[in-house]
PDB file of C-alpha atoms in Angstrom:
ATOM      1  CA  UNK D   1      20.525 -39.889  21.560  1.00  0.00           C
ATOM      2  CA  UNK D   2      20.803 -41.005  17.676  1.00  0.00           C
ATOM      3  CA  UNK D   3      18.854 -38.376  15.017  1.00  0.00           C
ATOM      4  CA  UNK D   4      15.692 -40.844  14.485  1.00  0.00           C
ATOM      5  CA  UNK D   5      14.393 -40.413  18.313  1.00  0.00           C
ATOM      6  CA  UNK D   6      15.503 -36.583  18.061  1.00  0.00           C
ATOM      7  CA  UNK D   7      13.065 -35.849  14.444  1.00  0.00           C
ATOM      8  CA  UNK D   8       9.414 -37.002  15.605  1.00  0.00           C
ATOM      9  CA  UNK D   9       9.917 -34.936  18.761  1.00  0.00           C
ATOM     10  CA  UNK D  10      11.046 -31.845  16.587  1.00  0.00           C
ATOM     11  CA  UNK D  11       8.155 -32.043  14.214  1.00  0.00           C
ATOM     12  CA  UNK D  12       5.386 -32.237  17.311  1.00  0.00           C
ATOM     13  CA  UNK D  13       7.400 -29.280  19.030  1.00  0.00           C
ATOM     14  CA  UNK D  14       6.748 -27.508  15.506  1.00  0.00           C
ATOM     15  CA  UNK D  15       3.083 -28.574  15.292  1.00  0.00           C
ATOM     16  CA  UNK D  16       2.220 -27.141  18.928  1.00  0.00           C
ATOM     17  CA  UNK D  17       4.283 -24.157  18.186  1.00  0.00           C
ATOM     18  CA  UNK D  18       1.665 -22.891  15.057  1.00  0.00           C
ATOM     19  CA  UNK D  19      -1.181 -24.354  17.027  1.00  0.00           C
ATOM     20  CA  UNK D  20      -0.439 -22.048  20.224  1.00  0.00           C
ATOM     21  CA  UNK D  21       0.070 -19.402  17.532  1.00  0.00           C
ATOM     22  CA  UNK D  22      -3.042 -19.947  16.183  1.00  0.00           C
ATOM     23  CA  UNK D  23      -4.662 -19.703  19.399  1.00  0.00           C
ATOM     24  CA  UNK D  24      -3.335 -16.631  20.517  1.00  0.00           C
ATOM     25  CA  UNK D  25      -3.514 -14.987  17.164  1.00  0.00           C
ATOM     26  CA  UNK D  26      -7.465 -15.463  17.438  1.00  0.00           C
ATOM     27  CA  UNK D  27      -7.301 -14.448  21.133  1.00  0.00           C
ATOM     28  CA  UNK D  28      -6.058 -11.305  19.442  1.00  0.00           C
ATOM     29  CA  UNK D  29      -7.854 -10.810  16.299  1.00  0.00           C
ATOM     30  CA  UNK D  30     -11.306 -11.385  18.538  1.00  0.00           C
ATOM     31  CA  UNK D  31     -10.314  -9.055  20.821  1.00  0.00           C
ATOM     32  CA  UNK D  32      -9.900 -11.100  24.189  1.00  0.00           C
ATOM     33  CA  UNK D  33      -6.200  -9.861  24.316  1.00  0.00           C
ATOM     34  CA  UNK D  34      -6.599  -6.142  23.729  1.00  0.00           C
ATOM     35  CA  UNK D  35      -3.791  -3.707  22.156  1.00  0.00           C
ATOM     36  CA  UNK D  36      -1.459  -2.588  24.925  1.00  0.00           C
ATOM     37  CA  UNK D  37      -2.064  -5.838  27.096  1.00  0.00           C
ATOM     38  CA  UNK D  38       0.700  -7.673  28.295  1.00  0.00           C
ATOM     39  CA  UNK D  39       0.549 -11.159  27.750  1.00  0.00           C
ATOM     40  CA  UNK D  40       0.623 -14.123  30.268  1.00  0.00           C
ATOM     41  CA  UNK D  41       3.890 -15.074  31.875  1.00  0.00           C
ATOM     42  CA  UNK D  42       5.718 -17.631  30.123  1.00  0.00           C
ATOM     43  CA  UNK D  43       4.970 -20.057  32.964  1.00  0.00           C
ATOM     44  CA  UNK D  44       1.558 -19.342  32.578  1.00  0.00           C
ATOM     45  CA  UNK D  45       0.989 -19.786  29.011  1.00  0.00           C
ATOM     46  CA  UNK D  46       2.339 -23.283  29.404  1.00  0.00           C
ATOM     47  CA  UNK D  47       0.480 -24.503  32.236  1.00  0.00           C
ATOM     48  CA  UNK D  48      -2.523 -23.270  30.394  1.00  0.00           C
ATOM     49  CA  UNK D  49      -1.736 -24.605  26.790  1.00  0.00           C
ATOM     50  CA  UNK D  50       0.251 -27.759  28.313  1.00  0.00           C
ATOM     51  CA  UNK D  51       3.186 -27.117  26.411  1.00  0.00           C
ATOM     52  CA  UNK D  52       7.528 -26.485  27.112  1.00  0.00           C
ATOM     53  CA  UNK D  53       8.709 -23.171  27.657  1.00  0.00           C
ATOM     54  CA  UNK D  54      10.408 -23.731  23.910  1.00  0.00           C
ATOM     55  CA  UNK D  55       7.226 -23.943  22.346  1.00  0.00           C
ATOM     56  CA  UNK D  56       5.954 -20.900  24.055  1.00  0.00           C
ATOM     57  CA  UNK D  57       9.292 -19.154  22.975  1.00  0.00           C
ATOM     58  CA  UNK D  58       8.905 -20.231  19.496  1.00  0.00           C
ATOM     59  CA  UNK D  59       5.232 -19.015  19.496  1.00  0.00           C
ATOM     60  CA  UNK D  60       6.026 -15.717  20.621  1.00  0.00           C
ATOM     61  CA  UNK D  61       8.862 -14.758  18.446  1.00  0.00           C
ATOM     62  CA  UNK D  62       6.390 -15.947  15.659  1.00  0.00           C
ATOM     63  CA  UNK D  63       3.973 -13.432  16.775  1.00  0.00           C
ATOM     64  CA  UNK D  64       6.492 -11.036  16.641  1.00  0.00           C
ATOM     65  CA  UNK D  65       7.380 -11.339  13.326  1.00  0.00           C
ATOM     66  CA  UNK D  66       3.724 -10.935  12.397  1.00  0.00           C
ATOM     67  CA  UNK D  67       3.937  -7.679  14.029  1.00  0.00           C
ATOM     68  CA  UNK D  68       1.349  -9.172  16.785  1.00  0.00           C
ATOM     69  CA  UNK D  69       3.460  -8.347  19.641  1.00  0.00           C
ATOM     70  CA  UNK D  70       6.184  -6.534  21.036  1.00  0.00           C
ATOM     71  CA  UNK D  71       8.800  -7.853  23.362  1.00  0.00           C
ATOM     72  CA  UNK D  72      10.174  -5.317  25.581  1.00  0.00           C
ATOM     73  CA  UNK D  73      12.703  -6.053  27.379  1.00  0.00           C
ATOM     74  CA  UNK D  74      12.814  -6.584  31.478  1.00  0.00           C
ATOM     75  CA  UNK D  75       9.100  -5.602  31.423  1.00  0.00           C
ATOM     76  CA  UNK D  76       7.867  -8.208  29.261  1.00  0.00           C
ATOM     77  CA  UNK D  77       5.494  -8.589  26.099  1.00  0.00           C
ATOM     78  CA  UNK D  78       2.913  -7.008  24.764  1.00  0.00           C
ATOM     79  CA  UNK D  79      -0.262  -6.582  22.466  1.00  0.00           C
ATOM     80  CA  UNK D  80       0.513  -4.462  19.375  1.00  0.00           C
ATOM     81  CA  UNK D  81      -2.306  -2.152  18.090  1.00  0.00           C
ATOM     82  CA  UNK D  82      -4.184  -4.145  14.644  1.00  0.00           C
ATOM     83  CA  UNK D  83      -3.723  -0.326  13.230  1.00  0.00           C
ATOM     84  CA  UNK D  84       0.058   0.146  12.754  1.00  0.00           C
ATOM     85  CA  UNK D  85      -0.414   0.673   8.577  1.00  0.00           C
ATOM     86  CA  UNK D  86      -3.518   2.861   8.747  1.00  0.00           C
ATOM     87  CA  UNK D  87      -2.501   3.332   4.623  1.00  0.00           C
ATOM     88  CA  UNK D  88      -3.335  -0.204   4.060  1.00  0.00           C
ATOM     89  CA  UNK D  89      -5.536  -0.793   6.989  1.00  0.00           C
ATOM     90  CA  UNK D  90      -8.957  -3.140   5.860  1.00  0.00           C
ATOM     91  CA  UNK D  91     -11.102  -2.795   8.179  1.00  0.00           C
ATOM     92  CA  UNK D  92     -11.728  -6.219  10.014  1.00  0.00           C
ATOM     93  CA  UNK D  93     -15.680  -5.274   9.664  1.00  0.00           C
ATOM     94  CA  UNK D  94     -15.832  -4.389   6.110  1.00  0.00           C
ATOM     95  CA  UNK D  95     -14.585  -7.850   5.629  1.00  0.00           C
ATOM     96  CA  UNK D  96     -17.936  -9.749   7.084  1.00  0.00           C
ATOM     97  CA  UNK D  97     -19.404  -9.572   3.485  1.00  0.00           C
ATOM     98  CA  UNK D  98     -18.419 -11.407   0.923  1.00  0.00           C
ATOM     99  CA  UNK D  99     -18.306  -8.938  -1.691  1.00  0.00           C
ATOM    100  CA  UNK D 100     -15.304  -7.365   0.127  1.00  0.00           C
ATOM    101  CA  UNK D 101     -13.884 -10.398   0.993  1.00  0.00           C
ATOM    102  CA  UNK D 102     -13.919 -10.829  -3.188  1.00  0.00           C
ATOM    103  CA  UNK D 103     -12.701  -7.450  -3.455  1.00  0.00           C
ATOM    104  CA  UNK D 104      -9.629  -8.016  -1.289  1.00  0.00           C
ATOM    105  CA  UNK D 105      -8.898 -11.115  -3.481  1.00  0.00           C
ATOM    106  CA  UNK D 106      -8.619  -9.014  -6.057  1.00  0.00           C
ATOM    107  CA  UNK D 107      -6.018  -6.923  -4.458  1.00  0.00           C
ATOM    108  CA  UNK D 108      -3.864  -9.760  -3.021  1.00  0.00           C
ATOM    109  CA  UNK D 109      -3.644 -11.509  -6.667  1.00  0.00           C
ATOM    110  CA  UNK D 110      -2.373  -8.083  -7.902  1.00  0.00           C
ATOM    111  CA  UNK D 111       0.209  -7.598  -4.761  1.00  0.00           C
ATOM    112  CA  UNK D 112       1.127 -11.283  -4.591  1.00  0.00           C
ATOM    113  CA  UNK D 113       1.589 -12.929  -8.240  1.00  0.00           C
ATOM    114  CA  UNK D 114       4.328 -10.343  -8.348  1.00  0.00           C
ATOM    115  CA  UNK D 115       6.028 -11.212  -4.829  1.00  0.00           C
ATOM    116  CA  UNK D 116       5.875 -14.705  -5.623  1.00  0.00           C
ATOM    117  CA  UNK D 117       7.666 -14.120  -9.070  1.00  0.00           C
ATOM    118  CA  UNK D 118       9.790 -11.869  -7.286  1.00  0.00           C
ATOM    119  CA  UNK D 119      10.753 -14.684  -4.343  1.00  0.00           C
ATOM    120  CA  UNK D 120      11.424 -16.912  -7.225  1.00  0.00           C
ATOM    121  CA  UNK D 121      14.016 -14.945  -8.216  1.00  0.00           C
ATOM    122  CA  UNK D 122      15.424 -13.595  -5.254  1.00  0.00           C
ATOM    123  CA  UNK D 123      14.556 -16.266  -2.343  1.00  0.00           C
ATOM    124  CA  UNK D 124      17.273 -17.373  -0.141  1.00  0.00           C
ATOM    125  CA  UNK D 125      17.538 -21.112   1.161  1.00  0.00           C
ATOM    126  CA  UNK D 126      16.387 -19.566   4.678  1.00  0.00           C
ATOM    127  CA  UNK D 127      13.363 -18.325   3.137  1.00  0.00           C
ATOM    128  CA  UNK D 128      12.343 -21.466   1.640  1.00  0.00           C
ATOM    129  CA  UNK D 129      13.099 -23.354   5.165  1.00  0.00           C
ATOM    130  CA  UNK D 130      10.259 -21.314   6.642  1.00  0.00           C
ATOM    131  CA  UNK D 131       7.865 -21.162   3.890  1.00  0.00           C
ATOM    132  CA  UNK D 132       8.250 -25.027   3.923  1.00  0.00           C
ATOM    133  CA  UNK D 133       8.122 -24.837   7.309  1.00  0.00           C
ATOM    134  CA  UNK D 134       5.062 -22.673   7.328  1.00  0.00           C
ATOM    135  CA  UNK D 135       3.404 -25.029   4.847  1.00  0.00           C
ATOM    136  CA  UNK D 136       4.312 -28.542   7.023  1.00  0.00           C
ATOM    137  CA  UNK D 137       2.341 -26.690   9.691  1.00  0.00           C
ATOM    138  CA  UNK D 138      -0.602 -26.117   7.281  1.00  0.00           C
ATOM    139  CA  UNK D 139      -1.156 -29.904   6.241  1.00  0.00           C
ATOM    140  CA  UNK D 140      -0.366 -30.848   9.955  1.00  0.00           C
ATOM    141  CA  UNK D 141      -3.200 -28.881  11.479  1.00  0.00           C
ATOM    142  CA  UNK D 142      -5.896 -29.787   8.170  1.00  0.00           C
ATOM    143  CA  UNK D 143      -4.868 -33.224   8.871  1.00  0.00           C
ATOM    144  CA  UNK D 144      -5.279 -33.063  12.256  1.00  0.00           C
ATOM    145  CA  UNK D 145      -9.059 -31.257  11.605  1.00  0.00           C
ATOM    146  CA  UNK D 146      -8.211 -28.178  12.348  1.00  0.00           C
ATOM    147  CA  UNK D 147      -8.441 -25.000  10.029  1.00  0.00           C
ATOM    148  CA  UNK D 148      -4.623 -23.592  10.249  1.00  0.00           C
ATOM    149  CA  UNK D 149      -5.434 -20.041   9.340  1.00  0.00           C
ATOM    150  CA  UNK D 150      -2.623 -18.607  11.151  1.00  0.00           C
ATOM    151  CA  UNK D 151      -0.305 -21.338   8.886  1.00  0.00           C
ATOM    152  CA  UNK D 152      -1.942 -20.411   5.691  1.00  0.00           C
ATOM    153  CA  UNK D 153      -1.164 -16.541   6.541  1.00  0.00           C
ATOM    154  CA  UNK D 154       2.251 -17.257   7.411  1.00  0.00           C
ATOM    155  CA  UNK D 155       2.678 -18.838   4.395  1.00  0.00           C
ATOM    156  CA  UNK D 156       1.913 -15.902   2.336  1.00  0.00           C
ATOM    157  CA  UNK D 157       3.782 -13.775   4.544  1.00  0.00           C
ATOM    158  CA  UNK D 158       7.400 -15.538   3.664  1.00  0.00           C
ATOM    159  CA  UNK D 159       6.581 -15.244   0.365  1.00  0.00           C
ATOM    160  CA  UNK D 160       6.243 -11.101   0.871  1.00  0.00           C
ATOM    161  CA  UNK D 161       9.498 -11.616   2.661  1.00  0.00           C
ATOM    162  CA  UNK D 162      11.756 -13.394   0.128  1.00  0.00           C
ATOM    163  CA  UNK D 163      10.992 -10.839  -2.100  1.00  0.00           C
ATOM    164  CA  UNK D 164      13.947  -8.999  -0.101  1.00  0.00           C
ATOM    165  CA  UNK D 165      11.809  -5.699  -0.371  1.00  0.00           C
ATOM    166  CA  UNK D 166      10.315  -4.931   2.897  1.00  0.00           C
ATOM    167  CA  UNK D 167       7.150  -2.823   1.212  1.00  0.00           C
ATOM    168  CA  UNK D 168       5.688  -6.605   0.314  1.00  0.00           C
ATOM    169  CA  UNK D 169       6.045  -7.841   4.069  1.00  0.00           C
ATOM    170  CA  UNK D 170       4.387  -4.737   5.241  1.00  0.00           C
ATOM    171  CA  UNK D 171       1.769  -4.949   2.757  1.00  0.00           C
ATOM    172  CA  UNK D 172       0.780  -8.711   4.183  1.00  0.00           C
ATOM    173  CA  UNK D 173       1.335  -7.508   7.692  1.00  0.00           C
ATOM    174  CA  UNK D 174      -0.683  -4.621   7.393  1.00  0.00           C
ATOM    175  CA  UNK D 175      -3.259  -6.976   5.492  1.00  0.00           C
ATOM    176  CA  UNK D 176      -3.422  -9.244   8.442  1.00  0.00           C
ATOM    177  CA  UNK D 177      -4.499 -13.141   8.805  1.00  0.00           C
ATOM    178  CA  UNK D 178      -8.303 -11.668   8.484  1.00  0.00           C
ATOM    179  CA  UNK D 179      -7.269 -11.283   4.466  1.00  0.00           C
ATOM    180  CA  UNK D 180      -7.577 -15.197   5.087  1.00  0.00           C
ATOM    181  CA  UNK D 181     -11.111 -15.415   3.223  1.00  0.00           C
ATOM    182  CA  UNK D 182     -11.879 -18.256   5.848  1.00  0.00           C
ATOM    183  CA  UNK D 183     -11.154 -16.118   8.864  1.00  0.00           C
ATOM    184  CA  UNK D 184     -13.863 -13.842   8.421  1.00  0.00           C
ATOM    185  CA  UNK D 185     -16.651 -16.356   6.545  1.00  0.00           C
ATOM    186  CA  UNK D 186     -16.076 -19.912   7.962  1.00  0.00           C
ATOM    187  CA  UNK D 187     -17.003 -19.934  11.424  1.00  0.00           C
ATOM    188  CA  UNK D 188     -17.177 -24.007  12.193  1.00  0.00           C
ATOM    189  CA  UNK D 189     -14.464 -25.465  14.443  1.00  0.00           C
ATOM    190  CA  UNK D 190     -14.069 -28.325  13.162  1.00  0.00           C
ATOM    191  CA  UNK D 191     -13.095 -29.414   9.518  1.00  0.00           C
ATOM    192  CA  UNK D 192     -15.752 -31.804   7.775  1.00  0.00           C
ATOM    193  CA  UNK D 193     -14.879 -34.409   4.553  1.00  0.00           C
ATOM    194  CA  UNK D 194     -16.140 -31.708   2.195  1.00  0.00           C
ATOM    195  CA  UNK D 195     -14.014 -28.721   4.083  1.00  0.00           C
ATOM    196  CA  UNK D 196     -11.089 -31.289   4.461  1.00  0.00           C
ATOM    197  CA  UNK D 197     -10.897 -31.860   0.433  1.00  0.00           C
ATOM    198  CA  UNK D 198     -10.914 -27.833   0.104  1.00  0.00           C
ATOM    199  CA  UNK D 199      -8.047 -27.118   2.183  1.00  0.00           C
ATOM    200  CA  UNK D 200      -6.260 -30.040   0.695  1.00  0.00           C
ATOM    201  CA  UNK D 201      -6.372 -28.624  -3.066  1.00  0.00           C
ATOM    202  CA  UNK D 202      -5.609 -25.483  -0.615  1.00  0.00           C
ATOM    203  CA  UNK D 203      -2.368 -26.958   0.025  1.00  0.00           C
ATOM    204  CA  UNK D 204      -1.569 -28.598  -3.192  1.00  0.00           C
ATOM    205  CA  UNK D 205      -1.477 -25.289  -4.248  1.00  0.00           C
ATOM    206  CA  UNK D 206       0.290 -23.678  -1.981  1.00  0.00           C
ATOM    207  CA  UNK D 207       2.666 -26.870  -2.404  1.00  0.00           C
ATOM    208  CA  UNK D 208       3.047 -26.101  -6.533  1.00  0.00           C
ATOM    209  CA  UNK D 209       4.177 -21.969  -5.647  1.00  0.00           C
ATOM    210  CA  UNK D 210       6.670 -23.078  -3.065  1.00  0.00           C
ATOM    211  CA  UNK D 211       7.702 -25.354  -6.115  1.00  0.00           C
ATOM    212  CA  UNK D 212       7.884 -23.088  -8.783  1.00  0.00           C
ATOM    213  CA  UNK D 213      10.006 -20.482  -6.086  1.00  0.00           C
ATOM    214  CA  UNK D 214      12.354 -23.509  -4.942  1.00  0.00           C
ATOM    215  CA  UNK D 215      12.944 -24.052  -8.756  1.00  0.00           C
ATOM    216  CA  UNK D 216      13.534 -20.230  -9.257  1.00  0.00           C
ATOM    217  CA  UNK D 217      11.134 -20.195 -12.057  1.00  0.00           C
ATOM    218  CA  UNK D 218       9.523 -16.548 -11.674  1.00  0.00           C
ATOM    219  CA  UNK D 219       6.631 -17.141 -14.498  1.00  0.00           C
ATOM    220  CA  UNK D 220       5.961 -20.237 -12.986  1.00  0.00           C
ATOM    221  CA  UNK D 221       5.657 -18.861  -9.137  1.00  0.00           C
ATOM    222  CA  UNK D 222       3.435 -16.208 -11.005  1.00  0.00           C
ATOM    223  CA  UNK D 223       1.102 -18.556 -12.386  1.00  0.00           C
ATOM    224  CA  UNK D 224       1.027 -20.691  -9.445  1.00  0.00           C
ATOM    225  CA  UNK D 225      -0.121 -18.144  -7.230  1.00  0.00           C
ATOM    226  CA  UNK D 226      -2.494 -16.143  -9.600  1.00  0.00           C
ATOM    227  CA  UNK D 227      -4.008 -19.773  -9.799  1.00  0.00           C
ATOM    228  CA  UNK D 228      -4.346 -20.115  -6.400  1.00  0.00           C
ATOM    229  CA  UNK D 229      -6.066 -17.151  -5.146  1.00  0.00           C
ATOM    230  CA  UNK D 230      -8.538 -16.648  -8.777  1.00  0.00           C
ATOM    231  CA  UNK D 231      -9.539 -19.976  -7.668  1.00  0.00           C
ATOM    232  CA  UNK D 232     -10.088 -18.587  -4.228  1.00  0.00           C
ATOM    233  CA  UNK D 233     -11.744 -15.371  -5.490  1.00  0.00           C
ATOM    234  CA  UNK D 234     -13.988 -17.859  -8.345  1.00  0.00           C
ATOM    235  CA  UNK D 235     -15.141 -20.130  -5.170  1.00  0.00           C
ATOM    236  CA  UNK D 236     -16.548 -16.779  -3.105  1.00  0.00           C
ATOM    237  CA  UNK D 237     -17.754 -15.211  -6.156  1.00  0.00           C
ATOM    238  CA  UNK D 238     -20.190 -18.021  -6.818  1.00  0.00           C
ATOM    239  CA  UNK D 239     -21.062 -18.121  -3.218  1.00  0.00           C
ATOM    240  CA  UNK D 240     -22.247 -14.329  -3.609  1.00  0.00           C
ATOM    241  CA  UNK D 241     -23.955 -15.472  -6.949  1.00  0.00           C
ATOM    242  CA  UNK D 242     -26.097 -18.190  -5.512  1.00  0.00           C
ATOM    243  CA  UNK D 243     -27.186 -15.154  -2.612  1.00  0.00           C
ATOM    244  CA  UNK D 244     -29.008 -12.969  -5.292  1.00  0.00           C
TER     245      UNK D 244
END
């Protein structure tokens, strides 16, 4: 088997693995896994998704690292309680308005234009593999006409990590994909032409920090990522405007 047959195969395996996370992420943000559960047998979660026991592997060890679940071992794996950070805890209900949706913006450009001016500096080429990675599976899914929340939190969550100090990771973890502003406001399915041109400037973004870290530029990565989430927090604030 030469390299060119092996590639395509690699990148679809990668696709289904975010989309599978996606799926059970929501299945646990909306409460239809509950904390404590055990999730489906391997075997099961593949007959039902329709996809290789890799993919399901992949997935899971994914949601671990998201603090999602817990594998334990022999017995098998399970739901982690949403609550492990009460310190940093937002509550997912406070977030149904916008105005506290706008006020978590505000907190995550204060948290993460420093981590991403930190990753510049301190980011490892294993860090930028997965926040690639991470970003691939964001265009994929948008592309593809589906939302990739779970993607765009992951995203943001490597960055916290290649700033090599754990408080940042814990921060996003404890923050959760619901800091997504689209996880708690957008609820349509599917991606239309005007949607589709917002979570492609969503990407060029995203595309210009991972830049700005690859190049170890730290006021760059700052500016980058102050950019992309004032333009985030500009977009809901004149949503909330237009509601007076």
């Amino acid at each position: 088997m030469n390299t060119p047959e092996v590639a395509p195969e690699k990148r679809k395996s990668r696709s289904l693995t975010y989309e599978l996370v996606d799926q059970l992420s929501a299945d646990i943000q909306n409460g239809s896994l509950q904390s404590g559960q055990k999730l489906p047998t391997e075997a099961a979660i593949m007959e039902r998704f329709g996809v290789s026991r890799t993919v399901v592997r992949e997935a899971i060890s994914k949601l671990q690292a998201a603090s999602l679940v817990e594998t334990r071992h022999g017995i098998g794996t399970f739901v982690l309680a949403q609550s492990e950070s009460p310190s940093f805890r937002v509550n997912p209900g406070q977030l149904s308005t916008l105005h506290d949706v706008i006020a978590l913006l505000e907190l995550r450009i204060s948290i993460e234009t420093e981590a991403a001016a930190l990753a510049a500096v301190r980011r490892t080429d294993g860090n930028l593999r997965v926040m690639q990675e991470a970003m691939n599976a964001f265009s994929g899914a948008i592309e593809e006409g589906r939302d990739a929340i779970a993607a765009d939190f992951q995203f943001h969550h490597e960055i916290a990590r290649a700033t090599q100090n754990n408080h940042f990771a814990d921060m996003m973890n404890s923050l959760g994909a619901q800091s997504i502003p689209r996880a708690r406001l957008e609820t349509a399915p599917v991606v239309d032409a005007t949607r589709l041109a917002y979570l492609r400037r969503v990407h060029q973004e995203h595309e210009n920090i991972l830049n700005a870290i690859a190049a170890q530029d730290a006021e760059s990565a700052r500016a980058a990522m102050r950019t992309h989430l004032s333009n985030s927090r500009d977009r809901h604030k004149k949503g909330a405007s237009s509601h007076h």
